[in-house]
Amino acid sequence: MGFARTCSVALVGVEGVVVEVQADLEPGVAAFTLVGLPDKSLVESRDRVRAAVVNSGAAWPQKKLTVGLSPASVPKGGSGFDLAVACAVLGAAERVDPREIADLMMIGELGLDGRVRPVRGVLPAVLAASEAGYRQVVVPEQTAAEASLVPGVSVLGVRSLRQLIAVLTDEPVPEEEEPPELGRPDPMLAGLMLPGAGMGTGAAARPGSGAARPDLAEVAGQRAARTALEVAAAGGHHLFLNGPPGAGKTMLAERLPGLLPPLTRQEALEVTAVHSVAGALPPGQPLVDTPPYCAPHHSATMAALVGGGNGLPRPGAVSLAHRGVLFLDEAPEFSGQALDALRQPLESGHVVVARSAGMMRMPARFLLMMAANPCPCGRHGMLGDGCECSAMMVRRYQARLSGPLLDRVDLRVHVEAVSRAELTGGCSTAERTASVAARVREARERAAARLEGTPWRLNSEVPGHELRTRWQPYPGALREAERDMERGVLTARGLDRVLRVAWTVADLAGHDRPLAPDIAQALQLRTGVRRGVPVGAGER
């Protein structure tokens, strides 16, 4: 009788659970039984592992073989267990020393010829292994750079099962076929990125794609919208732009990620883990260090936005936009249920999806930007009186965005149509992204210094109670906002959000705390009603 064990990781969303892979050989009719709640792709590993072991030059044990995945109560899926299953079988058959593999963490899919193929989710899997105390992991060579992002873990990248057997038995490591020449597709990389995954993330999330980063100077006019964009980036405030088609709403959204500072190391690991699990991490880019930009089509379902799918849920657009920008163009065209599903992640910074196969918690701290036309035809309120929508149609169209959702949006700006003068001569004097981003960075540094020692880093994250008691504006500055609350223009949540925006306006202006003009500008950005204040930071 032979027994061996090694370890792998089961992913539940973007969190990993360490799984012990045990192999037991007993006398009897040759059979291969796999237990431990495996899914269909994992059950098929029996045939993949057998072929890979034989084609790697090792003998397949002709005994009763049982492979158990523990803990048995955790659902397990995917092909990433192949490498661990093969090594556990070889350890039970004494082809390799069972002691050599007992403390190894193995992640990888096996081809029938014994080659080790890359799988998605290597980074969160190695993070889970590191937290569990494992210090040696074996992964496919193509994902070794991704696994090496986790500090304190020794990573061994292998191309084939033959190479791993040689390393474990102190034999000469055989040479394997080199990757294809530069420019030719590598079929081994097909497992890293799902077809169509992350297609809505845009150029901002693909800094290595070679595409030129869009610049804010290319947007003609729109002084108020530019100010709102700067305030949104400085404080992490959600933004809603309402205006006619062709005014530049989408152009502004595409340039918002460029105003955000680069991700910190911890934030980059969080974003990379989500993209790795979702199959949206491009090969050759092991770390996403810039804020992502996700712009799903308005036909996206609720599962596509917040996560879901068959079996265990998968990350949705809100998680792909974690630490970045989620842009909903033509927001009223989205399903009402899908839009209202955003209310929880907007408040908590994460999304919890429950399905019959299990419950998953995924990060979803994103900056929401929505854009909408004033009516179905888009010409309501424009010069020329070209709108043919009735008053009832206009009200019904605008009511597709529910009040509770809009109450969670800090900035609401009406975007006017671009004039001929702005279109032909305005771009030459418009501020570039780099100049605005520098002010955003300085404002964030002021906020971070003020919030040092607290769990918050952005003004949008500070609870309203703390703003009203610990960081108060100048005496009398809130008088106009309090009047709006008494008249029903603002809710209690709305007043808190005005305070958060006012602190961001003050940080951009260099004030130690909000003045009355800062509160007035925050009210103007919140309600859309002019308060007799200058447009603000964007006019500098």
Coordinates of C-alpha atoms in Angstrom, one line a residue:
M1 CA 0.0 0.0 0.0
G2 CA 1.3 3.5 -0.9
F3 CA 0.2 6.9 0.3
A4 CA 1.3 10.4 -0.6
R5 CA 0.0 13.9 -0.3
T6 CA 0.7 17.4 -1.7
C7 CA -1.3 20.6 -1.9
S8 CA -3.1 22.9 -4.3
V9 CA -5.6 25.7 -4.0
A10 CA -9.3 26.0 -4.8
L11 CA -10.5 29.4 -5.7
V12 CA -13.8 30.7 -4.4
G13 CA -14.2 34.0 -6.2
V14 CA -10.9 35.8 -5.7
E15 CA -10.1 34.1 -2.4
G16 CA -8.2 30.8 -2.2
V17 CA -8.7 27.8 0.0
V18 CA -5.7 25.4 0.5
V19 CA -6.7 21.9 -0.6
E20 CA -4.7 18.8 0.4
V21 CA -4.4 16.3 -2.5
Q22 CA -4.1 12.8 -1.2
A23 CA -3.4 9.6 -3.2
D24 CA -3.8 6.1 -1.9
L25 CA -2.8 2.9 -3.7
E26 CA -4.2 -0.5 -2.6
P27 CA -4.2 -4.0 -4.1
G28 CA -7.1 -4.7 -6.3
V29 CA -8.6 -4.2 -9.7
A30 CA -7.0 -1.2 -11.4
A31 CA -9.3 1.8 -11.1
F32 CA -9.0 5.6 -10.6
T33 CA -11.5 7.3 -8.2
L34 CA -11.5 11.0 -7.5
V35 CA -13.5 12.3 -4.5
G36 CA -13.9 15.6 -2.8
L37 CA -16.7 17.5 -4.6
P38 CA -14.9 17.9 -8.0
D39 CA -16.7 19.6 -10.9
K40 CA -16.8 18.2 -14.5
S41 CA -13.5 19.7 -15.6
L42 CA -11.8 18.3 -12.5
V43 CA -13.3 14.8 -12.9
E44 CA -11.9 14.7 -16.4
S45 CA -8.4 15.2 -14.9
R46 CA -8.3 11.5 -14.4
D47 CA -7.7 10.9 -18.1
R48 CA -5.4 13.9 -18.5
V49 CA -3.2 12.9 -15.6
R50 CA -2.9 9.2 -16.7
A51 CA -1.9 10.2 -20.2
A52 CA 0.5 12.9 -19.0
V53 CA 2.2 10.5 -16.5
V54 CA 2.7 7.7 -19.2
N55 CA 3.9 10.2 -21.9
S56 CA 6.4 11.6 -19.3
G57 CA 8.2 8.3 -19.1
A58 CA 6.7 7.1 -15.8
A59 CA 4.8 3.9 -15.2
W60 CA 1.1 4.2 -14.3
P61 CA 0.3 2.1 -11.1
Q62 CA -1.9 -0.9 -11.9
K63 CA -3.7 -0.9 -8.6
K64 CA -6.8 0.5 -7.0
L65 CA -6.1 4.3 -6.9
T66 CA -8.1 6.8 -4.8
V67 CA -7.4 10.5 -4.9
G68 CA -9.1 12.6 -2.3
L69 CA -9.3 16.4 -2.2
S70 CA -9.6 17.7 1.3
P71 CA -11.5 19.5 2.8
A72 CA -14.2 17.5 1.0
S73 CA -17.0 20.1 1.8
V74 CA -15.4 22.8 -0.4
P75 CA -16.5 22.7 -4.0
K76 CA -13.5 22.4 -6.3
G77 CA -13.3 23.1 -10.0
G78 CA -11.0 23.8 -12.9
S79 CA -7.9 22.1 -14.3
G80 CA -5.4 23.7 -11.9
F81 CA -5.3 20.5 -9.7
D82 CA -3.8 18.3 -12.5
L83 CA -0.2 18.9 -11.5
A84 CA -0.8 18.2 -7.8
V85 CA -2.9 15.0 -8.6
A86 CA -0.1 13.7 -10.8
C87 CA 2.6 14.2 -8.2
A88 CA 0.5 12.7 -5.5
V89 CA 0.0 9.6 -7.6
L90 CA 3.7 9.4 -8.4
G91 CA 4.5 9.8 -4.7
A92 CA 2.1 7.0 -3.8
A93 CA 3.8 4.8 -6.4
E94 CA 7.2 5.8 -5.0
R95 CA 8.4 7.2 -8.3
V96 CA 9.2 10.4 -6.3
D97 CA 9.8 10.7 -2.6
P98 CA 6.5 11.5 -0.8
R99 CA 8.4 13.6 1.6
E100 CA 9.6 15.9 -1.2
I101 CA 6.1 16.8 -2.2
A102 CA 4.4 17.0 1.2
D103 CA 5.1 20.7 1.7
L104 CA 4.9 21.8 -1.9
M105 CA 2.0 23.9 -3.4
M106 CA 1.3 22.9 -7.0
I107 CA -0.9 24.7 -9.5
G108 CA -1.1 23.8 -13.2
E109 CA -3.0 22.0 -15.9
L110 CA -1.5 19.0 -17.7
G111 CA -1.6 18.3 -21.4
L112 CA -1.8 14.7 -22.6
D113 CA 1.8 15.0 -23.6
G114 CA 2.9 16.0 -20.1
R115 CA 3.4 19.7 -20.8
V116 CA 2.3 22.0 -18.0
R117 CA -0.3 24.5 -19.2
P118 CA -1.0 27.9 -17.4
V119 CA -4.3 28.4 -15.6
R120 CA -6.1 31.5 -14.4
G121 CA -6.0 32.7 -10.8
V122 CA -2.4 31.9 -10.0
L123 CA -1.8 35.2 -8.0
P124 CA -4.7 34.7 -5.6
A125 CA -3.9 31.1 -5.3
V126 CA -0.3 31.8 -4.3
L127 CA -1.5 34.5 -1.9
A128 CA -3.7 32.0 -0.2
A129 CA -0.7 29.5 0.0
S130 CA 1.5 32.2 1.5
E131 CA -1.1 33.1 4.1
A132 CA -1.3 29.4 5.0
G133 CA 2.4 29.2 5.6
Y134 CA 3.6 27.6 2.4
R135 CA 6.9 28.9 1.1
Q136 CA 7.5 26.8 -2.1
V137 CA 5.1 26.7 -5.0
V138 CA 5.3 25.0 -8.4
V139 CA 3.5 26.8 -11.3
P140 CA 3.6 26.7 -15.1
E141 CA 6.5 28.6 -16.5
Q142 CA 4.2 31.2 -18.2
T143 CA 2.8 32.3 -14.9
A144 CA 6.0 32.2 -12.8
A145 CA 6.3 36.0 -13.0
E146 CA 2.7 36.4 -11.7
A147 CA 3.4 34.0 -8.8
S148 CA 6.6 35.8 -8.0
L149 CA 4.7 39.0 -7.1
V150 CA 3.9 37.4 -3.7
P151 CA 6.9 38.1 -1.3
G152 CA 8.5 35.4 0.7
V153 CA 7.5 32.6 -1.6
S154 CA 10.0 30.5 -3.7
V155 CA 8.5 29.9 -7.1
L156 CA 9.5 27.1 -9.5
G157 CA 8.2 27.5 -13.0
V158 CA 8.2 24.2 -15.1
R159 CA 7.3 23.5 -18.7
S160 CA 6.5 19.8 -18.3
L161 CA 5.9 17.0 -15.8
R162 CA 9.2 15.5 -16.9
Q163 CA 11.0 18.5 -15.7
L164 CA 9.3 18.5 -12.3
I165 CA 10.0 14.8 -11.8
A166 CA 13.6 15.4 -12.6
V167 CA 13.8 18.2 -10.1
L168 CA 12.1 16.1 -7.3
T169 CA 14.4 13.1 -7.9
D170 CA 17.7 15.1 -8.4
E171 CA 18.0 13.9 -12.0
P172 CA 19.2 15.9 -14.9
V173 CA 16.5 18.3 -16.0
P174 CA 15.5 17.5 -19.6
E175 CA 15.3 20.3 -22.2
E176 CA 11.8 21.1 -23.5
E177 CA 10.6 22.8 -26.6
E178 CA 11.2 26.6 -26.6
P179 CA 8.2 29.0 -26.7
P180 CA 7.2 30.1 -30.3
E181 CA 9.1 32.9 -31.9
L182 CA 8.1 36.5 -31.1
G183 CA 5.0 37.5 -33.0
R184 CA 3.6 33.9 -33.3
P185 CA 0.7 32.9 -31.1
D186 CA 1.5 30.6 -28.3
P187 CA -1.3 28.0 -27.8
M188 CA -0.1 27.4 -24.3
L189 CA -1.3 30.9 -23.3
A190 CA -4.9 30.2 -24.3
G191 CA -5.7 29.2 -20.7
L192 CA -4.8 32.5 -19.3
M193 CA -7.3 34.7 -21.0
L194 CA -10.9 33.8 -21.7
P195 CA -12.3 34.8 -25.2
G196 CA -13.8 38.2 -24.9
A197 CA -12.9 38.6 -21.2
G198 CA -12.2 42.1 -20.2
M199 CA -13.1 43.6 -23.5
G200 CA -14.8 46.5 -21.8
T201 CA -11.8 47.5 -19.9
G202 CA -10.5 49.8 -22.6
A203 CA -7.1 51.2 -23.3
A204 CA -6.7 52.7 -19.8
A205 CA -6.3 49.2 -18.4
R206 CA -3.9 48.1 -21.1
P207 CA -1.0 50.4 -20.7
G208 CA 1.3 47.9 -22.5
S209 CA -0.9 47.7 -25.6
G210 CA 0.9 50.5 -27.3
A211 CA -2.2 52.6 -27.7
A212 CA -1.7 56.3 -27.0
R213 CA -3.3 57.4 -23.7
P214 CA -6.2 59.8 -24.3
D215 CA -5.5 63.4 -23.1
L216 CA -7.9 65.8 -21.5
A217 CA -6.7 68.6 -23.8
E218 CA -8.5 66.9 -26.6
V219 CA -11.9 67.6 -25.1
A220 CA -13.3 70.9 -26.4
G221 CA -15.0 73.2 -23.9
Q222 CA -16.9 71.6 -21.0
R223 CA -15.4 73.7 -18.2
A224 CA -17.9 72.6 -15.6
A225 CA -17.5 68.9 -16.5
R226 CA -13.8 69.2 -16.4
T227 CA -14.0 70.6 -12.8
A228 CA -16.3 67.8 -11.8
L229 CA -13.9 65.3 -13.3
E230 CA -11.0 66.8 -11.3
V231 CA -13.1 66.7 -8.1
A232 CA -14.2 63.2 -8.7
A233 CA -10.6 62.0 -9.2
A234 CA -9.3 63.9 -6.2
G235 CA -11.8 62.6 -3.7
G236 CA -13.1 59.4 -5.3
H237 CA -16.6 60.8 -5.8
H238 CA -19.1 59.2 -8.2
L239 CA -20.1 61.3 -11.2
F240 CA -23.2 61.6 -13.4
L241 CA -23.0 63.6 -16.7
N242 CA -26.3 64.5 -18.4
G243 CA -26.3 66.2 -21.8
P244 CA -27.0 65.9 -25.5
P245 CA -25.2 63.4 -27.8
G246 CA -21.8 64.5 -29.0
A247 CA -21.0 66.8 -26.1
G248 CA -18.0 64.8 -25.0
K249 CA -19.3 62.7 -22.1
T250 CA -17.6 59.5 -23.3
M251 CA -14.4 61.4 -24.1
L252 CA -14.3 62.7 -20.5
A253 CA -14.9 59.3 -19.1
E254 CA -12.1 57.8 -21.1
R255 CA -9.7 60.4 -19.7
L256 CA -10.7 60.0 -16.1
P257 CA -8.4 57.1 -15.3
G258 CA -5.5 59.2 -16.5
L259 CA -6.2 61.7 -13.6
L260 CA -6.0 58.9 -11.0
P261 CA -2.6 58.2 -9.3
P262 CA -0.8 54.9 -10.0
L263 CA -1.9 52.0 -7.8
T264 CA 0.0 51.2 -4.7
R265 CA 1.6 47.8 -4.4
Q266 CA -1.2 46.4 -2.3
E267 CA -3.9 47.9 -4.6
A268 CA -2.0 46.5 -7.7
L269 CA -2.1 43.0 -6.2
E270 CA -5.8 43.3 -5.5
V271 CA -6.6 44.4 -9.0
T272 CA -4.3 41.8 -10.6
A273 CA -5.9 39.0 -8.5
V274 CA -9.3 39.9 -9.8
H275 CA -8.2 40.2 -13.4
S276 CA -6.3 36.9 -13.2
V277 CA -9.4 35.0 -11.9
A278 CA -11.6 36.6 -14.5
G279 CA -9.3 35.7 -17.4
A280 CA -8.8 39.4 -18.2
L281 CA -5.0 39.5 -17.3
P282 CA -3.1 39.8 -20.6
P283 CA -0.1 37.5 -21.1
G284 CA 3.2 39.2 -20.5
Q285 CA 1.6 41.7 -18.0
P286 CA 1.9 40.0 -14.6
L287 CA 1.0 43.1 -12.6
V288 CA -1.7 45.7 -13.3
D289 CA -0.3 48.9 -11.8
T290 CA -2.6 51.5 -13.4
P291 CA -6.3 52.1 -12.5
P292 CA -8.5 49.9 -14.6
Y293 CA -11.3 51.3 -16.8
C294 CA -14.3 49.1 -17.5
A295 CA -17.2 50.3 -19.8
P296 CA -19.8 47.5 -20.3
H297 CA -22.4 47.8 -22.9
H298 CA -25.9 48.8 -21.8
S299 CA -27.2 45.3 -22.6
A300 CA -25.1 43.9 -19.8
T301 CA -27.1 41.7 -17.4
M302 CA -27.1 42.0 -13.6
A303 CA -24.7 39.0 -13.4
A304 CA -22.4 40.6 -15.9
L305 CA -22.3 43.8 -13.8
V306 CA -22.0 42.5 -10.2
G307 CA -20.8 38.9 -10.9
G308 CA -22.5 35.5 -11.3
G309 CA -22.7 32.7 -13.7
N310 CA -23.2 28.9 -13.5
G311 CA -21.9 27.2 -10.4
L312 CA -19.7 29.4 -8.3
P313 CA -20.1 33.1 -9.3
R314 CA -17.4 34.9 -11.4
P315 CA -16.2 38.5 -11.0
G316 CA -18.4 41.1 -12.8
A317 CA -17.7 44.6 -14.1
V318 CA -17.8 46.1 -10.7
S319 CA -14.9 43.9 -9.6
L320 CA -13.0 44.3 -12.9
A321 CA -13.2 48.1 -12.2
H322 CA -11.9 47.7 -8.6
R323 CA -9.6 50.6 -7.7
G324 CA -10.4 52.1 -11.1
V325 CA -13.4 53.6 -13.1
L326 CA -16.7 51.9 -14.0
F327 CA -18.3 53.9 -16.9
L328 CA -21.9 53.3 -17.7
D329 CA -22.7 55.0 -21.0
E330 CA -26.3 55.5 -21.9
A331 CA -27.1 54.6 -18.2
P332 CA -30.9 54.8 -18.6
E333 CA -30.7 52.0 -21.2
F334 CA -29.3 49.6 -18.6
S335 CA -31.7 47.2 -16.9
G336 CA -33.3 48.8 -13.7
Q337 CA -32.5 45.7 -11.7
A338 CA -28.8 45.8 -12.9
L339 CA -28.5 49.4 -11.9
D340 CA -30.1 49.0 -8.5
A341 CA -27.7 46.1 -7.8
L342 CA -24.9 48.6 -7.8
R343 CA -26.2 50.2 -4.6
Q344 CA -24.6 47.7 -2.3
P345 CA -21.0 47.9 -3.7
L346 CA -21.3 51.7 -4.0
E347 CA -21.7 51.8 -0.2
S348 CA -19.6 49.0 1.0
G349 CA -16.8 48.7 -1.5
H350 CA -17.4 45.0 -2.1
V351 CA -20.1 42.7 -3.5
V352 CA -21.5 39.5 -2.0
V353 CA -23.1 37.2 -4.6
A354 CA -25.0 34.2 -3.2
R355 CA -25.7 31.2 -5.4
S356 CA -26.8 27.6 -4.7
A357 CA -23.2 26.4 -5.2
G358 CA -21.9 28.9 -2.7
M359 CA -21.4 32.5 -1.6
M360 CA -18.6 34.7 -2.9
R361 CA -17.3 38.1 -1.7
M362 CA -15.4 40.1 -4.2
P363 CA -13.8 43.6 -4.0
A364 CA -15.6 46.4 -5.8
R365 CA -14.3 49.7 -4.7
F366 CA -14.6 51.7 -7.9
L367 CA -15.3 55.2 -9.1
L368 CA -18.7 55.1 -10.9
M369 CA -19.3 57.5 -13.8
M370 CA -22.6 57.5 -15.6
A371 CA -23.6 59.4 -18.7
A372 CA -27.1 59.9 -20.1
N373 CA -29.0 61.9 -22.7
P374 CA -31.8 64.1 -21.6
C375 CA -34.4 62.2 -23.5
P376 CA -34.7 59.2 -25.9
C377 CA -33.8 61.2 -28.9
G378 CA -31.2 63.3 -27.1
R379 CA -32.3 66.7 -28.2
H380 CA -34.5 67.8 -25.3
G381 CA -33.6 71.4 -24.3
M382 CA -31.3 72.0 -27.3
L383 CA -31.5 74.9 -29.7
G384 CA -33.5 74.3 -32.8
D385 CA -36.4 72.6 -31.1
G386 CA -35.6 69.2 -32.8
C387 CA -36.9 67.1 -29.9
E388 CA -40.0 65.1 -30.7
C389 CA -40.4 63.4 -27.3
S390 CA -43.5 64.1 -25.3
A391 CA -43.2 65.3 -21.7
M392 CA -44.3 61.9 -20.5
M393 CA -41.6 60.2 -22.5
V394 CA -38.9 62.5 -21.1
R395 CA -40.0 62.0 -17.5
R396 CA -40.2 58.2 -18.0
Y397 CA -36.7 58.1 -19.6
Q398 CA -35.2 60.2 -16.8
A399 CA -36.9 58.1 -14.1
R400 CA -35.1 54.9 -15.3
L401 CA -32.3 56.0 -12.9
S402 CA -33.8 55.4 -9.5
G403 CA -33.6 58.0 -6.7
P404 CA -31.7 55.7 -4.3
L405 CA -29.0 55.2 -6.9
L406 CA -28.7 58.9 -7.8
D407 CA -28.6 59.7 -4.1
R408 CA -25.3 57.7 -3.9
V409 CA -23.8 59.8 -6.7
D410 CA -21.9 62.9 -5.4
L411 CA -21.5 65.0 -8.5
R412 CA -24.3 65.7 -11.1
V413 CA -23.3 67.9 -14.0
H414 CA -25.3 69.0 -17.0
V415 CA -23.1 69.0 -20.1
E416 CA -24.0 71.6 -22.7
A417 CA -23.5 71.1 -26.4
V418 CA -20.1 72.3 -27.7
S419 CA -20.2 75.6 -29.5
R420 CA -18.5 76.2 -32.8
A421 CA -16.0 78.5 -31.2
E422 CA -15.0 75.9 -28.6
L423 CA -14.7 73.2 -31.2
T424 CA -12.5 75.1 -33.5
G425 CA -10.3 76.9 -31.1
G426 CA -10.8 75.7 -27.5
C427 CA -8.5 72.6 -27.6
S428 CA -5.3 74.6 -27.9
T429 CA -5.7 76.3 -24.5
A430 CA -7.3 73.4 -22.7
E431 CA -5.3 71.9 -19.8
R432 CA -3.6 68.6 -20.3
T433 CA -4.1 65.5 -18.3
A434 CA -0.7 65.8 -16.6
S435 CA -1.4 69.2 -15.2
V436 CA -4.8 68.2 -13.7
A437 CA -3.3 64.9 -12.4
A438 CA -0.6 66.8 -10.5
R439 CA -3.3 68.8 -8.7
V440 CA -5.3 65.6 -8.0
R441 CA -2.2 64.0 -6.5
E442 CA -1.5 67.1 -4.3
A443 CA -5.1 67.1 -3.1
R444 CA -5.0 63.4 -2.3
E445 CA -1.8 63.9 -0.3
R446 CA -3.5 66.6 1.8
A447 CA -6.4 64.2 2.5
A448 CA -4.1 61.3 3.3
A449 CA -2.2 63.5 5.8
R450 CA -5.4 64.6 7.5
L451 CA -6.8 61.0 7.6
E452 CA -3.5 59.5 8.8
G453 CA -4.1 56.9 11.6
T454 CA -7.7 56.2 10.3
P455 CA -8.8 53.3 8.0
W456 CA -9.7 55.9 5.3
R457 CA -7.6 57.5 2.6
L458 CA -10.1 59.4 0.4
N459 CA -12.8 61.9 1.4
S460 CA -15.5 59.8 -0.2
E461 CA -14.7 57.0 2.3
V462 CA -15.1 59.0 5.5
P463 CA -18.4 58.3 7.3
G464 CA -20.8 61.3 7.7
H465 CA -20.7 61.1 11.5
E466 CA -16.9 61.6 11.5
L467 CA -17.3 64.6 9.1
R468 CA -19.9 66.2 11.3
T469 CA -18.1 65.7 14.6
R470 CA -14.4 65.3 14.0
W471 CA -13.7 67.3 10.8
Q472 CA -16.1 70.2 10.8
P473 CA -16.1 73.0 8.3
Y474 CA -15.8 76.7 9.3
P475 CA -18.7 77.9 11.5
G476 CA -21.6 79.0 9.5
A477 CA -20.3 77.4 6.2
L478 CA -23.1 74.8 6.2
R479 CA -25.9 77.2 6.5
E480 CA -27.0 77.0 2.9
A481 CA -26.7 73.2 2.8
E482 CA -28.9 73.0 6.0
R483 CA -31.5 75.1 4.3
D484 CA -31.6 72.8 1.3
M485 CA -32.0 69.8 3.7
E486 CA -35.0 71.5 5.4
R487 CA -36.6 72.2 2.0
G488 CA -36.2 68.5 1.0
V489 CA -33.6 69.2 -1.7
L490 CA -31.0 67.1 0.2
T491 CA -31.4 63.9 2.2
A492 CA -29.3 63.1 5.2
R493 CA -27.1 61.0 3.0
G494 CA -27.0 63.8 0.5
L495 CA -25.8 66.3 3.2
D496 CA -23.0 63.9 4.2
R497 CA -21.9 63.6 0.5
V498 CA -21.9 67.4 0.1
L499 CA -19.6 67.5 3.1
R500 CA -17.3 65.0 1.5
V501 CA -17.2 66.9 -1.8
A502 CA -16.6 70.2 0.1
W503 CA -13.5 68.7 1.7
T504 CA -12.2 67.6 -1.7
V505 CA -12.9 71.1 -3.1
A506 CA -11.0 72.6 -0.1
D507 CA -8.1 70.2 -0.6
L508 CA -7.8 71.3 -4.2
A509 CA -7.9 74.9 -3.2
G510 CA -5.4 74.4 -0.4
H511 CA -7.8 75.3 2.5
D512 CA -7.3 73.7 5.9
R513 CA -11.1 73.1 6.1
P514 CA -14.1 73.9 3.9
L515 CA -15.2 77.6 3.7
A516 CA -18.7 78.7 2.7
P517 CA -17.7 79.0 -1.1
D518 CA -16.4 75.4 -0.9
I519 CA -19.7 74.2 0.5
A520 CA -21.6 76.3 -2.2
Q521 CA -19.5 74.7 -5.0
A522 CA -20.2 71.2 -3.5
L523 CA -23.9 72.0 -3.5
Q524 CA -23.7 73.2 -7.0
L525 CA -22.0 70.0 -8.1
R526 CA -24.5 67.9 -6.2
T527 CA -27.8 69.6 -7.1
G528 CA -26.9 71.2 -10.5
V529 CA -28.3 74.6 -9.2
R530 CA -26.0 77.5 -9.7
R531 CA -25.0 79.0 -6.3
G532 CA -23.1 82.1 -7.6
V533 CA -19.7 80.6 -7.2
P534 CA -17.0 80.2 -9.8
V535 CA -16.7 76.9 -11.6
G536 CA -13.7 76.0 -9.4
A537 CA -10.5 74.1 -9.7
G538 CA -10.8 73.5 -13.4
E539 CA -10.5 77.2 -14.2
R540 CA -7.0 77.5 -12.8

